Tab-separated table of C-alpha atoms in Angstrom:
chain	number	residue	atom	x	y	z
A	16	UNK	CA	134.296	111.619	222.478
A	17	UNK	CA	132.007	109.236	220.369
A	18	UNK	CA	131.435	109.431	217.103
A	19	UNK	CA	127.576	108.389	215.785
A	20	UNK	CA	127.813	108.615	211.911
A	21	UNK	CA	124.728	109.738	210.230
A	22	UNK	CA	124.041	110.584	206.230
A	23	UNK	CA	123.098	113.896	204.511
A	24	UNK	CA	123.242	114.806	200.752
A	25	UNK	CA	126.296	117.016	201.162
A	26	UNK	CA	125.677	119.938	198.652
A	27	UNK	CA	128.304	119.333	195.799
A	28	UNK	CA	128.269	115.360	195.759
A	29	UNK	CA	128.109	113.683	192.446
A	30	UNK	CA	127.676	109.744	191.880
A	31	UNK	CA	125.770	108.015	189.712
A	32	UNK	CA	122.809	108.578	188.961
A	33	UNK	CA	119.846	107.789	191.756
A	34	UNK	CA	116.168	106.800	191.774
A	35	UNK	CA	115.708	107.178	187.754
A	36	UNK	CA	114.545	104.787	185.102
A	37	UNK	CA	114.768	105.598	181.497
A	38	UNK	CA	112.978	103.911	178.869
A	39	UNK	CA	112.883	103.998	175.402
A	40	UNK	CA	109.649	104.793	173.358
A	41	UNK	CA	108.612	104.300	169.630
A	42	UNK	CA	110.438	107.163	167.487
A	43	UNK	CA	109.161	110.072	166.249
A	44	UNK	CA	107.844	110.254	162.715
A	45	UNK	CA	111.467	112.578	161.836
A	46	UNK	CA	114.856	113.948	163.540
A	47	UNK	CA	114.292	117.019	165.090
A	48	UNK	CA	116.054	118.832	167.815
A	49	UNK	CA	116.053	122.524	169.528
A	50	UNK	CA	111.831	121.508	169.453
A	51	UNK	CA	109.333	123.055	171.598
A	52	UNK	CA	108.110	119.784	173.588
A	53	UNK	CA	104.774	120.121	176.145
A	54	UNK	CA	101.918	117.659	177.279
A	55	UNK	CA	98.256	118.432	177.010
A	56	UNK	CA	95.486	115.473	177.068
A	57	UNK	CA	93.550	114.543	173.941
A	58	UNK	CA	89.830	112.965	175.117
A	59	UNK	CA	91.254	112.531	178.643
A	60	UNK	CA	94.906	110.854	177.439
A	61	UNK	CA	98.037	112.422	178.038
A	62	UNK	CA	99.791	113.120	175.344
A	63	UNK	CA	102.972	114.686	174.414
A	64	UNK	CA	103.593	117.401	171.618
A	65	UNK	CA	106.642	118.720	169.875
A	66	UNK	CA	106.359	121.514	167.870
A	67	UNK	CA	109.152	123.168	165.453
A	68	UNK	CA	112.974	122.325	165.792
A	69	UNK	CA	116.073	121.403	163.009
A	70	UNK	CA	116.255	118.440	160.967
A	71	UNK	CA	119.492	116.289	160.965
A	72	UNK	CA	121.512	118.537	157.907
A	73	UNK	CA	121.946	121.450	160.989
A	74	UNK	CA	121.760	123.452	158.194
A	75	UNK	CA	119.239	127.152	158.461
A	76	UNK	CA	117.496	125.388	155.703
A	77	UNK	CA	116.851	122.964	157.811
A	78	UNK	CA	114.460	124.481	160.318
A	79	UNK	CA	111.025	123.740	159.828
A	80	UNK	CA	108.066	123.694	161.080
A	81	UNK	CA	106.517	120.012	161.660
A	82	UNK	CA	105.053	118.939	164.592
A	83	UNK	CA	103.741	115.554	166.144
A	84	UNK	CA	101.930	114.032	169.073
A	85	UNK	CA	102.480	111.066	171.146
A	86	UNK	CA	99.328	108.941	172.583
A	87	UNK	CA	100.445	107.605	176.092
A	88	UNK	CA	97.535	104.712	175.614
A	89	UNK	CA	98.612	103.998	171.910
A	90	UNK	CA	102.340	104.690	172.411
A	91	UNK	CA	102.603	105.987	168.965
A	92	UNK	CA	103.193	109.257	167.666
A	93	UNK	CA	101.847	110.748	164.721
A	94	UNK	CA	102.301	114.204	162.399
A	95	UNK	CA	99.905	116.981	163.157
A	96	UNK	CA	99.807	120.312	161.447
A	97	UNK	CA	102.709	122.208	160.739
A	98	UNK	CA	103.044	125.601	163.779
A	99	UNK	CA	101.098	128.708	161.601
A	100	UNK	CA	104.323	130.507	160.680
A	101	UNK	CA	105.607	132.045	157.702
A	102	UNK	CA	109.322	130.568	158.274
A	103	UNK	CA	110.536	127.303	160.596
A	104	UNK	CA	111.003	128.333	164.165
A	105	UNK	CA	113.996	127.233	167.091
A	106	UNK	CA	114.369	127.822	170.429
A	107	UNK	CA	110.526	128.476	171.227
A	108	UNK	CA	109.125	127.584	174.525
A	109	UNK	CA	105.439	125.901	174.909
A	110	UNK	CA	103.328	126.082	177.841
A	111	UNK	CA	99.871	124.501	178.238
A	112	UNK	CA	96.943	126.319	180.518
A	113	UNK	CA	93.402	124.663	180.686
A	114	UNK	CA	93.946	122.454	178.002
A	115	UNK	CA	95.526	124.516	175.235
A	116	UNK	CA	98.605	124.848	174.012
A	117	UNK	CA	100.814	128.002	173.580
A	118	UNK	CA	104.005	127.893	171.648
A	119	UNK	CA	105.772	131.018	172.400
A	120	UNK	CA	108.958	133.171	170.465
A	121	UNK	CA	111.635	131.484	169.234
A	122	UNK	CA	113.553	132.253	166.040
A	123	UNK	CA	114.155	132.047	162.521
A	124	UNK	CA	117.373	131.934	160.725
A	125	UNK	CA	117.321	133.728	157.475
A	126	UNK	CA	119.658	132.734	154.117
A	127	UNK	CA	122.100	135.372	154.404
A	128	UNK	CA	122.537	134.365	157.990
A	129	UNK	CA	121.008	136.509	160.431
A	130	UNK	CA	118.589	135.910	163.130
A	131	UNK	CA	115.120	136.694	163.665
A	132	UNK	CA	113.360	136.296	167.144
A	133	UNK	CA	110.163	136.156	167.225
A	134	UNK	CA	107.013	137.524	168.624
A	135	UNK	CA	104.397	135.373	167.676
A	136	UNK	CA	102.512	133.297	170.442
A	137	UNK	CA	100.888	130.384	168.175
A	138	UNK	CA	97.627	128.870	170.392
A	139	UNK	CA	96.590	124.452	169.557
A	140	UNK	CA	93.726	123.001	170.880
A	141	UNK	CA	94.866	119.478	171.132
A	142	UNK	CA	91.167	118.107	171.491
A	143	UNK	CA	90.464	119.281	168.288
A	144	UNK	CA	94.227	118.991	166.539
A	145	UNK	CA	93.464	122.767	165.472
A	146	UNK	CA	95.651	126.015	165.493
A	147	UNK	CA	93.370	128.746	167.090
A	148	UNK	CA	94.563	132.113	165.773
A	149	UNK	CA	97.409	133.754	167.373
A	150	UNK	CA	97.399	135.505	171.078
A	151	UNK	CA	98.671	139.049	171.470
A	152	UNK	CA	102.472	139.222	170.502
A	153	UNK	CA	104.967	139.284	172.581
A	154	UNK	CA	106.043	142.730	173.429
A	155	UNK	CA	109.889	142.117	173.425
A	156	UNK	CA	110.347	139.222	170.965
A	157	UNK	CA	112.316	136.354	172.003
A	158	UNK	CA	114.000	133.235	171.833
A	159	UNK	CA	115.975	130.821	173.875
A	160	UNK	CA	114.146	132.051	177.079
A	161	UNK	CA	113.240	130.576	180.502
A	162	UNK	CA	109.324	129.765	180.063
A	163	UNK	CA	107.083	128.613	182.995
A	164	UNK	CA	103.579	128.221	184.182
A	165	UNK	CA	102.492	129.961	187.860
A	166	UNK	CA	99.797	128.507	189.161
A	167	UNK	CA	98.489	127.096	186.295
A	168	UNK	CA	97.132	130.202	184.771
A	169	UNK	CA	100.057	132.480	184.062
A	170	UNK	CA	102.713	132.358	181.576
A	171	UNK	CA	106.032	133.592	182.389
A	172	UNK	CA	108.990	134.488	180.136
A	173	UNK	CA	112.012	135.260	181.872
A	174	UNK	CA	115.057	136.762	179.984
A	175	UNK	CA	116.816	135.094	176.810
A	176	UNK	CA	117.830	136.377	173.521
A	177	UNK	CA	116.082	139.207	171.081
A	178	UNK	CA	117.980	139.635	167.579
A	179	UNK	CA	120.941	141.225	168.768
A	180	UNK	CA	121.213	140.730	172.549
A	181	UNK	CA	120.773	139.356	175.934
A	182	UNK	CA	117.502	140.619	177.320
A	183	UNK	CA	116.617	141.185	181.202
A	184	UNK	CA	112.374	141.127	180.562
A	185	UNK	CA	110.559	139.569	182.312
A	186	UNK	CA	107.106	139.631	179.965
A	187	UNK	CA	103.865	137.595	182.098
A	188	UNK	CA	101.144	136.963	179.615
A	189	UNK	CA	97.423	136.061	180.780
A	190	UNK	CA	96.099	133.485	178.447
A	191	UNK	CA	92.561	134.288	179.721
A	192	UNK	CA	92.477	138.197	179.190
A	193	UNK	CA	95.081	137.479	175.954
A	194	UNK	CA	96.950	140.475	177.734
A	195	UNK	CA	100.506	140.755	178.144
A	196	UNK	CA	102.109	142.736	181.590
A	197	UNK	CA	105.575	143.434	182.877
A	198	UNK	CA	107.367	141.537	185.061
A	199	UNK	CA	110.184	142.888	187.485
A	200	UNK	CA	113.342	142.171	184.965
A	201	UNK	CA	116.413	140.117	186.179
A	202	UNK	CA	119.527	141.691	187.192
A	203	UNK	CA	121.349	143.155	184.102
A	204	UNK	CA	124.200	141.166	184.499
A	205	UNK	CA	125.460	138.755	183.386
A	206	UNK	CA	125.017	136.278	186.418
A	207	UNK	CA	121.331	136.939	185.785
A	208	UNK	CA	120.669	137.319	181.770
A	209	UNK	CA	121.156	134.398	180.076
A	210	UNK	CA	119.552	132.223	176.366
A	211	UNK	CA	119.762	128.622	176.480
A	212	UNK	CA	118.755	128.760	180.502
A	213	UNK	CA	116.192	125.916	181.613
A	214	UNK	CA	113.819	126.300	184.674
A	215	UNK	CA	110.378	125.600	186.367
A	216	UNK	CA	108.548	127.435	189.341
A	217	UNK	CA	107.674	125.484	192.779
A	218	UNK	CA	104.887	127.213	194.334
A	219	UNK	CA	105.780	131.034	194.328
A	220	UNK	CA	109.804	130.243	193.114
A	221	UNK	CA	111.121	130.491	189.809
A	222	UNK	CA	114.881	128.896	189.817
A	223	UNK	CA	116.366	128.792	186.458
A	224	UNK	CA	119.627	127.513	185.644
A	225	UNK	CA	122.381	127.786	183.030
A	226	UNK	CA	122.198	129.132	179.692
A	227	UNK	CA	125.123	131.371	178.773
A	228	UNK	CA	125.595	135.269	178.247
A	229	UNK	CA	128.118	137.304	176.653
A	230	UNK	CA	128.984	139.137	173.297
A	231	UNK	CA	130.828	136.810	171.284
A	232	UNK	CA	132.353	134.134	173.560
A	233	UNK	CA	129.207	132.825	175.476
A	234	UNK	CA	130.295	130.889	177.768
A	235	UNK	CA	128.090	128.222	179.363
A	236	UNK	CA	127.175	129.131	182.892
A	237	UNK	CA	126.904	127.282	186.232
A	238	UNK	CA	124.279	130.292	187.736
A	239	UNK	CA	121.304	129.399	189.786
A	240	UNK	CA	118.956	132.307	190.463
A	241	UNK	CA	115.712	132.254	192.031
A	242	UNK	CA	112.738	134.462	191.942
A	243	UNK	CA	109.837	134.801	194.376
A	244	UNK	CA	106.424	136.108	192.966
A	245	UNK	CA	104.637	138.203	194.904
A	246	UNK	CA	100.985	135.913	195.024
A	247	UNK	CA	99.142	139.269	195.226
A	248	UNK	CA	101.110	140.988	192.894
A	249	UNK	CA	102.698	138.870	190.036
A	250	UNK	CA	104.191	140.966	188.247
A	251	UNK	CA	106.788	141.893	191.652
A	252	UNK	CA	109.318	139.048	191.649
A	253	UNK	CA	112.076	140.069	193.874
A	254	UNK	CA	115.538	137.931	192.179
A	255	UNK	CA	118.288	136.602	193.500
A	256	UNK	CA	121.662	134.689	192.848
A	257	UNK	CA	122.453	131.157	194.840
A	258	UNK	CA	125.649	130.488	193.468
A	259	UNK	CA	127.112	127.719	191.255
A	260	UNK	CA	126.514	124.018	190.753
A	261	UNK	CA	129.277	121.074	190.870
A	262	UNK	CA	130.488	120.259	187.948
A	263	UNK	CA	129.644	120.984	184.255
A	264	UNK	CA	127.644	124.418	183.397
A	265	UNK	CA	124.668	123.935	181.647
A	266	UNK	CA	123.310	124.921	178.508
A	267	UNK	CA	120.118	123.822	176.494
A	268	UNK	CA	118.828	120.927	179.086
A	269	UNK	CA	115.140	119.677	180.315
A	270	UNK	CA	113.289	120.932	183.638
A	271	UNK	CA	111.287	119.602	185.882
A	272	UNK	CA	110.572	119.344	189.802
A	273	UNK	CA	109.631	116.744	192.377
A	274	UNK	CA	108.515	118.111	195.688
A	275	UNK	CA	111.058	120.301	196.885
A	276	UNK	CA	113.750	119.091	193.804
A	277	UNK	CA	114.352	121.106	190.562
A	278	UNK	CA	116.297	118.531	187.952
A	279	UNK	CA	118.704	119.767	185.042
A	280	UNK	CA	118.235	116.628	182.506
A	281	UNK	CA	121.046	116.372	179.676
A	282	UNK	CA	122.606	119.252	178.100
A	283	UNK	CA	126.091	120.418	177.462
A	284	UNK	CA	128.763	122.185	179.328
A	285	UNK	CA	129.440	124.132	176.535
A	286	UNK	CA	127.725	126.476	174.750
A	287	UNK	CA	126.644	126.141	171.015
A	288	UNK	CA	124.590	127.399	168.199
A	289	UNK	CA	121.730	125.846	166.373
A	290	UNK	CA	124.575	123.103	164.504
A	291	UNK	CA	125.842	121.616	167.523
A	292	UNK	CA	129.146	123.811	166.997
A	293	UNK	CA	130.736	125.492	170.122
A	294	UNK	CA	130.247	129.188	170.245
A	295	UNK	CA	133.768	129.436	171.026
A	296	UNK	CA	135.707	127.838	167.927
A	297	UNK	CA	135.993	123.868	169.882
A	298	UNK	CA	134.165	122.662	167.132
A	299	UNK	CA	131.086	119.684	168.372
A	300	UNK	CA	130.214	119.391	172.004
A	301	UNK	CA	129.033	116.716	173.827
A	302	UNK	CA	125.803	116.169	175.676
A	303	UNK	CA	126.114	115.855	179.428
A	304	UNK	CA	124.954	111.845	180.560
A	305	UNK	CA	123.784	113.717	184.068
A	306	UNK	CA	120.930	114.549	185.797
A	307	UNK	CA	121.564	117.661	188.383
A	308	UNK	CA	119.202	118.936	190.638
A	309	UNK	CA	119.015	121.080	193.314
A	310	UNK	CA	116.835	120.850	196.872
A	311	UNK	CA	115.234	123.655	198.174
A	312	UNK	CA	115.109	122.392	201.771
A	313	UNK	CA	119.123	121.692	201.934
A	314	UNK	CA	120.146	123.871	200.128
A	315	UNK	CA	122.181	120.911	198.372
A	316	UNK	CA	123.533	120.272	195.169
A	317	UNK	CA	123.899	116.833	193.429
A	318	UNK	CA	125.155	115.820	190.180
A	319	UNK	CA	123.933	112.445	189.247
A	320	UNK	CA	126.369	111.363	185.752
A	321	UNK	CA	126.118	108.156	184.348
A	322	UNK	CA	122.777	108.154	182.895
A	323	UNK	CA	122.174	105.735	180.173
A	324	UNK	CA	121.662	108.324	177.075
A	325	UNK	CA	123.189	111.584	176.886
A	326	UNK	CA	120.589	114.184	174.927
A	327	UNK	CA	121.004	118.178	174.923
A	328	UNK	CA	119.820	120.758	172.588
A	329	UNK	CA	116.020	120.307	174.721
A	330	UNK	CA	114.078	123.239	174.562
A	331	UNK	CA	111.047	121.368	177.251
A	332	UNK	CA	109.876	117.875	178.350
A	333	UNK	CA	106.358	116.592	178.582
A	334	UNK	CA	105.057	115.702	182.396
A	335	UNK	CA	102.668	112.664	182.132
A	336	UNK	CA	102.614	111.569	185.870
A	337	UNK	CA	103.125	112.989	189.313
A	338	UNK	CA	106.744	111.453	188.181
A	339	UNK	CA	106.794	110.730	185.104
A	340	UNK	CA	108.105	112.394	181.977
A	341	UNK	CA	109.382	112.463	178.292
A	342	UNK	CA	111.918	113.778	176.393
A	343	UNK	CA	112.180	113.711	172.725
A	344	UNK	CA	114.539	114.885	169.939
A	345	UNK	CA	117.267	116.605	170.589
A	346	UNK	CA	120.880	115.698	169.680
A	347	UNK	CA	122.702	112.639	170.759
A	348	UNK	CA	127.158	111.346	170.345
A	349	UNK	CA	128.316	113.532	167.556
A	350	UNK	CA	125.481	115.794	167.762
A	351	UNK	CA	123.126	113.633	165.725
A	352	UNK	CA	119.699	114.880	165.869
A	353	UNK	CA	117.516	111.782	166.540
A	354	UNK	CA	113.851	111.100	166.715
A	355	UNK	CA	114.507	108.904	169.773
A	356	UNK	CA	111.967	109.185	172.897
A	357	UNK	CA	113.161	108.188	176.223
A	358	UNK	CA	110.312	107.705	179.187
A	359	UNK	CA	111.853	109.022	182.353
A	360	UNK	CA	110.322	108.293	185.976
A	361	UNK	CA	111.530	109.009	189.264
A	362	UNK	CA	111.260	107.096	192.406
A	363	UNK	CA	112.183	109.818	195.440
A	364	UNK	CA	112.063	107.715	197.982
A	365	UNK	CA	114.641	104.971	196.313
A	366	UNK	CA	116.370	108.337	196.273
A	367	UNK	CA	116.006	109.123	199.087
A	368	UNK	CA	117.779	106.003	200.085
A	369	UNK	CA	120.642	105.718	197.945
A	370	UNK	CA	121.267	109.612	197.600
A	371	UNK	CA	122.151	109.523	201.331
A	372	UNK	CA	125.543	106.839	199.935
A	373	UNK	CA	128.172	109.498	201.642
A	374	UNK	CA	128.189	110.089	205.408
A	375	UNK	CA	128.250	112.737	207.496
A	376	UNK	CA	129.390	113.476	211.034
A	377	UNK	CA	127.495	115.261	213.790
A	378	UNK	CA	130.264	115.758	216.975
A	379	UNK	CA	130.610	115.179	219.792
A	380	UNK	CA	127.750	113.344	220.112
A	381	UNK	CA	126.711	112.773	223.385
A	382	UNK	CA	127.411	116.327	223.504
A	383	UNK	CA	126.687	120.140	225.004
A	384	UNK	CA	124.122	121.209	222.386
A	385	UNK	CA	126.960	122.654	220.183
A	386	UNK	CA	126.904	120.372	217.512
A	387	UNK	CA	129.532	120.229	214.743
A	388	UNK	CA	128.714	119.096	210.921
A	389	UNK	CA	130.103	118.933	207.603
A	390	UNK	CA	127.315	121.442	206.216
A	391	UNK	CA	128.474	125.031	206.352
A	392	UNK	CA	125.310	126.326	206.176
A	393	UNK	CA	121.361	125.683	206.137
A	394	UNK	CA	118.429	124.731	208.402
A	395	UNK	CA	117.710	122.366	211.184
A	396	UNK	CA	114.331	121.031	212.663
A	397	UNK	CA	114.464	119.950	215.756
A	398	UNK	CA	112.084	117.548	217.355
A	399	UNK	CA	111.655	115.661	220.823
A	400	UNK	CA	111.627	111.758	220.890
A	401	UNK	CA	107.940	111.661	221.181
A	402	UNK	CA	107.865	113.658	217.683
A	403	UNK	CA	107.063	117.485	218.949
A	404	UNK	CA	108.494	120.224	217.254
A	405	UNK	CA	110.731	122.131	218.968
A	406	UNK	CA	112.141	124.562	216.249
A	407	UNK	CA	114.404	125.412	213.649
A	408	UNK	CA	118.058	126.428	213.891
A	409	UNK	CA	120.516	127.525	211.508
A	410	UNK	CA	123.481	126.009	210.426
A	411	UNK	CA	125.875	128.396	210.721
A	412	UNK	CA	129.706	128.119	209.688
A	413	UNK	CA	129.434	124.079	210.357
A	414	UNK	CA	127.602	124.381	213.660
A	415	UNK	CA	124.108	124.150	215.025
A	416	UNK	CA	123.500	125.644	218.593
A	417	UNK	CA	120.712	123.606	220.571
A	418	UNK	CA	122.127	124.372	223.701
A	419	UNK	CA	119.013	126.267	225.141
A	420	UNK	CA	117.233	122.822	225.133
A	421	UNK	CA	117.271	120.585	228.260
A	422	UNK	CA	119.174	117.472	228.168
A	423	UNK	CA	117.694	114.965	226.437
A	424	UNK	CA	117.538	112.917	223.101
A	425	UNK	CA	116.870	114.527	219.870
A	426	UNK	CA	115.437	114.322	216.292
A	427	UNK	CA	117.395	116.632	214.410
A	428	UNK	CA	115.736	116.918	210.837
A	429	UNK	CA	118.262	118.589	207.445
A	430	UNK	CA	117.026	118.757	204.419
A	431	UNK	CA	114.589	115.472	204.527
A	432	UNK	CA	116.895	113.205	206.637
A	433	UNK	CA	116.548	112.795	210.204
A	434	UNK	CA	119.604	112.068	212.474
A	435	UNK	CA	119.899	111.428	216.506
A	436	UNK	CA	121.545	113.146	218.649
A	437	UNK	CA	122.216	113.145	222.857
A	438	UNK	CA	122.465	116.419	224.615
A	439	UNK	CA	124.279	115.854	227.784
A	440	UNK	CA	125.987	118.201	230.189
């Protein structure tokens, strides 16, 4: 039997991280973390906004309402008006459609202590540096939510928290009509609701990840679920679980996507409120120095650790390039808010490359068409030499079954790597 060793991104690797640069931009104008954070252009240049947040005491006192801008071209921020509220906001989500800006729920935290979510959907033109007034509230107030953009024109707000509970909504406003409509809700469960949950949507798929659930302890979670919208219907997402990640849960981090990728930036493993202080008595956690993410085409995991800065309490990141983004705020070591920046861009195919470090074997190879591997389950592509598609087969309990093809030599495509193999009798 021969042995050809080939490489696959196994689904729970971790390694350092891969195909990432981080830089660090001029600060923000103040400390502010748990902020709302979205792009939008201004006369054509990106820009990024944050909007809302806590200032460095952690105290309820200290959430405000400030807000800022960064110019891309300039590479300096500067203040812009206060969010319209009558009390500082956390844990809202922004969005931007055709240019303007909607900062959605969150909440407040009152003197004697309690918490108020919030309903209020506060609309900025960032051409003009203007607050239009207010779109139609939110019919279940919330805060700590999932929030994405389908198809650049609808807003979606999947589960999180509302005053005194976990909430399943799913709530799909229309910034055009100003309208509101239900979605189909999550799973009420607690592998499904979740506040403090990041995610994005690629094409017709939500995934959203994390966040924590609960009564009293809430722990941190290591749940992926996905949702697929129904393009003719919307409001029909059918919702479903795809099990853990590697490593740390993850609660509070920044989302974004790359092709077929969805990345988990920062966080914590643990679960905390609004002062950095574990939900369950620990006393201060520490930010994750990862970057996770999770490929649809695998499905794989990977857990890339040893990034440069560690940053959680993100509530949003700002995507200025096809792969390019910023992060800003947040808390650091010690759960220091900071008004620290950091530039992130992502090369996939140096990832591509290096993600690949840990080999796999396909065996025996010459061999019969039944072809073992170290991936339990999945998809294969299968193409002849001269590059013709021959079809996909599954990979099913660590084999793929290609012996209904004539003998010959093979492409065999998983996930994006292609390997070659011999089919012999």
């Amino acid at each position: 039997m021969r042995l050809i060793i080939v490489f696959l991104l196994l689904s729970f690797q971790s390694t350092a991280q891969i195909g990432w640069t981080w830089t660090e931009l001029d600060t923000m104008p103040f400390r502010t973390s748990n902020n709302a954070v979205v792009e939008a252009d201004v006369n054509g240049v990106p820009h990024v906004f944050s909007f809302g947040g806590i200032d460095s005491t952690k105290l309820y006192s200290g959430i405000h309402q400030r807000s800022c801008r960064y110019n891309t071209q300039t590479s300096q921020w500067s203040s812009i008006p206060d969010l319209p509220d009558t009390l500082g906001k956390i844990a809202a989500g922004a969005s931007v459609v055709d240019n303007i800006i909607y900062i959605m729920g969150g909440y407040h935290v009152l003197a004697n202590g309690n918490e108020l979510s919030s309903d209020r959907v506060h609309r900025y033109d960032p051409e003009t540096n203007t607050y239009l007034s207010d779109g139609a509230p939110i019919p279940v107030p919330i805060d700590d939510h999932v929030q994405v953009v389908w198809r650049d024109s609808l807003i979606i707000l999947v589960t999180g928290w509302s005053n005194n509970g976990n909430k399943p909504d799913v709530q799909i406003y229309n910034p055009y009509t100003d309208a509101w409509s239900v979605g189909t809700d999550v799973p009420f469960t607690n592998d499904y609701i979740a506040f403090g949950a990041s995610g994005e949507v690629i094409g017709d798929t939500i995934y959203y990840h994390g966040g924590t659930a609960g009564n009293f302890s809430f722990v941190a979670r290591k749940h992926l679920r996905r949702g697929i919208i129904n393009p003719n219907n919307p409001t029909d997402i059918q919702w479903d679980f795809l099990g853990d990640n590697p490593g740390d849960a993850n609660y509070r981090s920044a989302c974004v996507t790359s092709g077929n990728r969805v990345f988990w930036i920062g966080g914590s493993g643990v679960a905390y409120n609004y002062n950095g202080i574990a939900y369950n008595g620990s006393g201060g956690v520490p930010a994750l120095d990862r970057i996770l993410f999770y490929s649809q085409t695998g499905p794989a995991w990977f857990e890339g650790t040893g990034t440069p800065y560690a940053v959680m309490d993100l509530r949003g990141v700002a995507q200025i390039g096809s792969n390019a983004w910023v992060i800003c705020g947040g808390m650091m070591g010690n759960q220091e808010v900071v008004n620290r920046a950091f530039l992130l861009e992502y090369d996939p195919i140096v990832a591509g490359i290096d993600e690949a470090e840990k080999s796999m074997s396909l065996y025996p190879n010459p061999g019969n068409g039944e072809i073992k591997c170290d991936l339990q389950k999945g998809t294969c592509d299968v193409y002849s030499i001269d590059g013709l598609f021959l079809g996909s087969y599954q990979i099913a309990s660590g084999m793929i079954n290609i012996s209904d093809l004539p003998n010959a030599f093979y492409s065999l495509k998983i996930g994006e790597q292609h390997y070659g193999y011999v089919k012999v009798e």
